[in-house]
XYZ file of C-alpha atoms in Angstrom:
319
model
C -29.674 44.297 34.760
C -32.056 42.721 32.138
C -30.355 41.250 29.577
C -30.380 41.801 25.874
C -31.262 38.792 23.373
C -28.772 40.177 20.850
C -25.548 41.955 20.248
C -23.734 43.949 17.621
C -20.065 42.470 18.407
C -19.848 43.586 22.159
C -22.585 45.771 22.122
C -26.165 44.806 23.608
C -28.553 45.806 20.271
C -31.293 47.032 21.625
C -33.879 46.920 18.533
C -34.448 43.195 19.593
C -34.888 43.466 23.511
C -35.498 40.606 25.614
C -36.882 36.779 25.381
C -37.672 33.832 27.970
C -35.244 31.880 26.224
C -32.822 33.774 27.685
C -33.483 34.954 30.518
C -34.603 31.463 31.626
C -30.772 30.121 30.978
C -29.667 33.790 32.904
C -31.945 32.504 36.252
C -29.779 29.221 36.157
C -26.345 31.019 35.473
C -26.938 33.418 38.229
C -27.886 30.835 40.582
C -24.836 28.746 39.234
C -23.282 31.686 40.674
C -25.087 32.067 43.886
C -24.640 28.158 44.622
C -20.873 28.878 45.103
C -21.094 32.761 46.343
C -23.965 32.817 48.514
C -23.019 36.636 49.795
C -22.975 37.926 46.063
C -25.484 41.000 45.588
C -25.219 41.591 42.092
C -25.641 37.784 41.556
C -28.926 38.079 43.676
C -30.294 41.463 41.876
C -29.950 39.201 38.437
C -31.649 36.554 40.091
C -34.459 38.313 41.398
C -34.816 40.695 38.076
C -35.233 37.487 35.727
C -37.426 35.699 37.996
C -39.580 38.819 38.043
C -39.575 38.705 34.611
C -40.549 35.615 34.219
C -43.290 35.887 36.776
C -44.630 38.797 34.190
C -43.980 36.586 31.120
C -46.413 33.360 32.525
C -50.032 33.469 31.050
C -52.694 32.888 32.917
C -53.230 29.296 31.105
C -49.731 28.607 32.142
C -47.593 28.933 29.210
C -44.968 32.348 28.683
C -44.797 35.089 26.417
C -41.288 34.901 24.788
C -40.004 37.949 23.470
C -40.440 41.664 24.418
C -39.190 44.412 23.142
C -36.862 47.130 24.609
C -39.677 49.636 26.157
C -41.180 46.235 27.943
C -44.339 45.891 25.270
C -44.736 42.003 24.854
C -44.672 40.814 20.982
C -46.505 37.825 21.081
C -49.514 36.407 22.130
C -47.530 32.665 23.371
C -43.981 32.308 22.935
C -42.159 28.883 21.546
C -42.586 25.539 22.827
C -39.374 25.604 23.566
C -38.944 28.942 25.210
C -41.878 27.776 27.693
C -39.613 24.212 28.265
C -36.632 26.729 29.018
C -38.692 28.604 31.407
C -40.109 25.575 33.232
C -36.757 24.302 33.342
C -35.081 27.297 35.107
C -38.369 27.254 37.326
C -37.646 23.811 38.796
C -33.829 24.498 38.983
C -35.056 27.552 40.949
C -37.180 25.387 43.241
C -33.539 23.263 44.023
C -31.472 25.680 44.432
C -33.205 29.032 45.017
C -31.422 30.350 48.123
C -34.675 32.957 49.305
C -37.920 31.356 50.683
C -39.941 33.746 48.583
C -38.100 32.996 45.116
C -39.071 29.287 46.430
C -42.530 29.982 46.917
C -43.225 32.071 43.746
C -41.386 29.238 41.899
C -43.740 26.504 43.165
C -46.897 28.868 42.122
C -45.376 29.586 38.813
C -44.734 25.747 38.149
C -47.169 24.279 39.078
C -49.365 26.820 36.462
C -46.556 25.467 33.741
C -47.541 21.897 34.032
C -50.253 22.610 31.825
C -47.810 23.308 28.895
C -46.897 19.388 29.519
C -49.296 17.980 27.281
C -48.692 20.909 24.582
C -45.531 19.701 23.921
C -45.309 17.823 20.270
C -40.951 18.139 19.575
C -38.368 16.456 21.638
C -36.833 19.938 22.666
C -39.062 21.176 24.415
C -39.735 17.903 26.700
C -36.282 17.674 27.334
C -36.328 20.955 28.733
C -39.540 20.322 30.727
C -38.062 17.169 31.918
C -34.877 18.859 33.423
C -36.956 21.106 35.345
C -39.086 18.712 36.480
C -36.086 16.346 37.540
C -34.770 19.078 39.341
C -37.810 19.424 41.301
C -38.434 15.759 42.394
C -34.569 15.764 43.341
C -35.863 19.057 45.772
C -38.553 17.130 47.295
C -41.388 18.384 45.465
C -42.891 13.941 44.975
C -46.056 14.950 43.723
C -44.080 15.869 39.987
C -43.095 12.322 39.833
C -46.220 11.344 37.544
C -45.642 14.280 35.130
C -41.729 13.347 35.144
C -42.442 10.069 34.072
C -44.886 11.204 31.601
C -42.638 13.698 29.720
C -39.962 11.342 29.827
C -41.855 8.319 28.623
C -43.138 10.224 25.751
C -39.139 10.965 24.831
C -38.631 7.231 24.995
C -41.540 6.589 22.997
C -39.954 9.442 20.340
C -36.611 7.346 20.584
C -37.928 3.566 19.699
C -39.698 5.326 16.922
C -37.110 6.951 14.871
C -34.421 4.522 16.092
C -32.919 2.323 13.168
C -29.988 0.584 11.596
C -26.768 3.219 11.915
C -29.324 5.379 13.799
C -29.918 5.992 17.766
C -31.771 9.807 17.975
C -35.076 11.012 18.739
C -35.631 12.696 15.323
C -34.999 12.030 11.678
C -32.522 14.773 11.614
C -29.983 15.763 14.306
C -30.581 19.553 15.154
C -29.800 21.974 17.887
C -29.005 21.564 21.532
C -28.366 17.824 20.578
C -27.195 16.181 24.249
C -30.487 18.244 26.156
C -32.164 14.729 24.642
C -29.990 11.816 26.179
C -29.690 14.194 29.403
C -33.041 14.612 30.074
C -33.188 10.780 29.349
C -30.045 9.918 31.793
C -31.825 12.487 34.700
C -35.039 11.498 34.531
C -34.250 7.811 34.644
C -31.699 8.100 37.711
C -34.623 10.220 39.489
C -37.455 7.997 38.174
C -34.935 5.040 38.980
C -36.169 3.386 35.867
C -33.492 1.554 33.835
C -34.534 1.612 30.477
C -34.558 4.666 30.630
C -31.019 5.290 31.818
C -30.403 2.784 28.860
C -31.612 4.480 26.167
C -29.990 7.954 27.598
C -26.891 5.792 27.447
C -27.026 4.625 23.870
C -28.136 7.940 22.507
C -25.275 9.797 23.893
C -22.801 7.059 22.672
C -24.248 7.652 19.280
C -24.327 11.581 19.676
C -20.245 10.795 20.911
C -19.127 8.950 17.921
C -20.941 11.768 15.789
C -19.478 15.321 17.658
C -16.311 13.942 18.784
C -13.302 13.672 16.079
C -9.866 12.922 17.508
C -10.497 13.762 20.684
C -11.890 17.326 19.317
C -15.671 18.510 19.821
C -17.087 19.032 16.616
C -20.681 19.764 17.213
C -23.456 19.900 14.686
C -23.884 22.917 12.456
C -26.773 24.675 11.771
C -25.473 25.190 7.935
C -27.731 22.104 7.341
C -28.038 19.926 10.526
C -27.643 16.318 10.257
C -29.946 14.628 8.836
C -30.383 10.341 8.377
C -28.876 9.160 5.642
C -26.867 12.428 4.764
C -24.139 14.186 5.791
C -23.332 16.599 9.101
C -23.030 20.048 8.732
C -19.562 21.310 10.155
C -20.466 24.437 10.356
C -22.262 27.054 11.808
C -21.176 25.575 14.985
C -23.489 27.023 17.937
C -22.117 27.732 21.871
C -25.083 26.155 23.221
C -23.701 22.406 21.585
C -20.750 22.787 24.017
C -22.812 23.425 26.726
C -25.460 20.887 26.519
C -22.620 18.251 25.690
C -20.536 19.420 29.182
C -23.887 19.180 31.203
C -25.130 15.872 29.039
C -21.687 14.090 29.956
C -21.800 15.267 33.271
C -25.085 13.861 33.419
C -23.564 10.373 32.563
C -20.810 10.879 35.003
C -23.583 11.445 37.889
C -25.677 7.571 36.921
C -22.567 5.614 35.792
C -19.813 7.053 37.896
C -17.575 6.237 34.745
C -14.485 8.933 34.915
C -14.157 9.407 31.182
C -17.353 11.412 31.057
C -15.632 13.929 32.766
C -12.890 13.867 30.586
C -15.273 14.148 27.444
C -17.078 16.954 29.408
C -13.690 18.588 29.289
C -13.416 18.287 25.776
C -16.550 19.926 25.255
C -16.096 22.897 27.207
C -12.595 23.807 25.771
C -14.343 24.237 22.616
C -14.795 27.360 24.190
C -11.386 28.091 24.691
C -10.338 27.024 20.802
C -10.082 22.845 21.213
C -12.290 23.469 17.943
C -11.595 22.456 14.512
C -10.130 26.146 13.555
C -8.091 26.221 16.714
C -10.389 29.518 17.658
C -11.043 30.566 21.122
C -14.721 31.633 21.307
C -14.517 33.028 25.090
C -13.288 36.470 24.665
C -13.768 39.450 27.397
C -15.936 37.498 29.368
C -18.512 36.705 26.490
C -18.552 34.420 24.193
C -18.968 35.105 19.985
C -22.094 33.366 18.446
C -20.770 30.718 16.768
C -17.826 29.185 14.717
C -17.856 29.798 10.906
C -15.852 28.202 8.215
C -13.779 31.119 7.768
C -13.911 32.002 11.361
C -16.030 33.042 14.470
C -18.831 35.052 14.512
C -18.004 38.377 16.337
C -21.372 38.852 17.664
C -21.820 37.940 21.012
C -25.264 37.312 22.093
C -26.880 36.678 25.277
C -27.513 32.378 24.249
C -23.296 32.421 23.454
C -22.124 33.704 26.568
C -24.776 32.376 28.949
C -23.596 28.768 27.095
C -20.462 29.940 28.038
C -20.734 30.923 32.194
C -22.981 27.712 32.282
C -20.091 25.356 31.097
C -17.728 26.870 32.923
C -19.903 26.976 36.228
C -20.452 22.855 35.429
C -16.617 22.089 35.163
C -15.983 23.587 38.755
């Protein structure tokens, strides 16, 4: 029940085995699932298979290996900054909403080790990711991770007022990948921190990140055929799964602090991307996976673990 980084069309490819990245977003699916099916077993073999992994994947100065290969032979000597913000992440989502003691408990070991990663961080990515899982684990009573919340998320802020300018509210001089993990981590941290300017600047961001992805009521995320950076124009294309489902969790976010009901309506929008609101009119979902991404000339019939896991994790948020 591990699960495959890549795929040929349907079909797991084997010749690049496993990652963090992955199975980090897999731990919060699964427990997605377990949240509303507490009695399923396959649900809770997942769970416990990609927390073991993960267990095996943490370093003894904290950080994670990030990719393996298929016969279980680790390929690096430290994975990604982000892939260790992923798996700290899923660690403190874990410590909310684990339903075994023992997952708990090996969670709150494994954490506490990835704290150390913390101050490694130098991209806005990665201390998003960091400061969901962290979030998740003040809102499950663990106090003592305030400090280190507000650290990570200060630091963001900081990132913000820096690159902010004229026709320009984002974190970075060029608008990326997994664009709404920024204001979200922003909007969650500052309704768990209770610190306004915070929540203020998660607000504003994800304004501007609306009036960019949005286009006649149609999510048009950024593509990776060139990103978006200041000054220039937007890619349109490659469009990613992983935009739809940071911008369904990132408006959901917003719906949680403000209360405001047309977050939910553009957390809608995002999600049927999946099911061809898109610019080509394409459904993505197919089979119970989800291609990799939206071409100009059409989808891309590979279906990855990151597409469908974006997938089952929108579609688990919209319940």
């Amino acid at each position: 029940m591990g699960i495959i980084q890549h795929a040929r069309y349907s079909v797991p490819d084997r010749a690049h085995g496993y990652c963090t990245d992955d199975v980090a977003r897999a731990l919060i699916v699964v427990l997605m699932r377990l949240t509303r099916v507490p009695d399923d077993a396959e649900a809770r073999a997942m769970a416990s298979t990609y927390l073991a992994f993960l267990n095996g994947a943490q370093l003894a100065d904290g950080r994670f290996h990030n990719f393996m290969s298929y016969d279980r032979a680790w390929l690096d000597e430290v994975g990604t900054q982000d892939s260790c913000g992923r798996a700290i992440w899923s660690l403190g989502y874990a410590l909310r909403f684990a339903p075994d003691d023992g997952w708990r408990r090996l969670c709150a070991e494994m954490f506490a080790r990835a704290m150390a990663c913390n101050a490694w961080f130098e991209h806005s990515r990665p201390q998003a990711y960091a400061i969901l899982g962290l979030a998740h684990a003040v809102a499950a009573g663990a106090s003592s991770y305030t400090a280190a919340l507000r650290g990570l998320a200060e630091a963001l802020l900081r990132r913000y007022r820096h690159e902010r300018g004229e026709g320009w509210e984002w974190f970075d001089p060029v608008m990326t990948y997994d664009n709404a993990r920024l204001p979200e981590a922003l909007l969650r941290a500052g309704a768990a921190l209770d610190d306004s300017p915070m929540i203020e600047a998660g607000r504003v961001t994800l304004q501007f990140l609306e009036r960019t992805v949005f286009e006649d009521g149609i999510f048009v995320p950024i593509g990776n055929a060139g990103w978006f950076p200041r000054g220039g124009r937007r890619a349109r294309f490659a469009q990613q799964p992983l935009e739809a489902s940071a911008m369904t969790d990132a408006e959901i976010a917003a719906f949680d602090v403000f209360g405001q009901p047309e977050h939910r309506e553009l957390a809608a929008r995002a999600a049927a991307w999946f099911d061809g609101k898109n610019l080509l009119g394409v459904a993505l979902a197919h089979g119970g996976g989800c291609y990799d991404g939206l071409e100009a000339d059409g989808p891309n019939l590979n279906m990855g673990a990151e597409s469908t896991l974006a997938y089952l994790a929108a579609a688990y948020t919209q319940e």
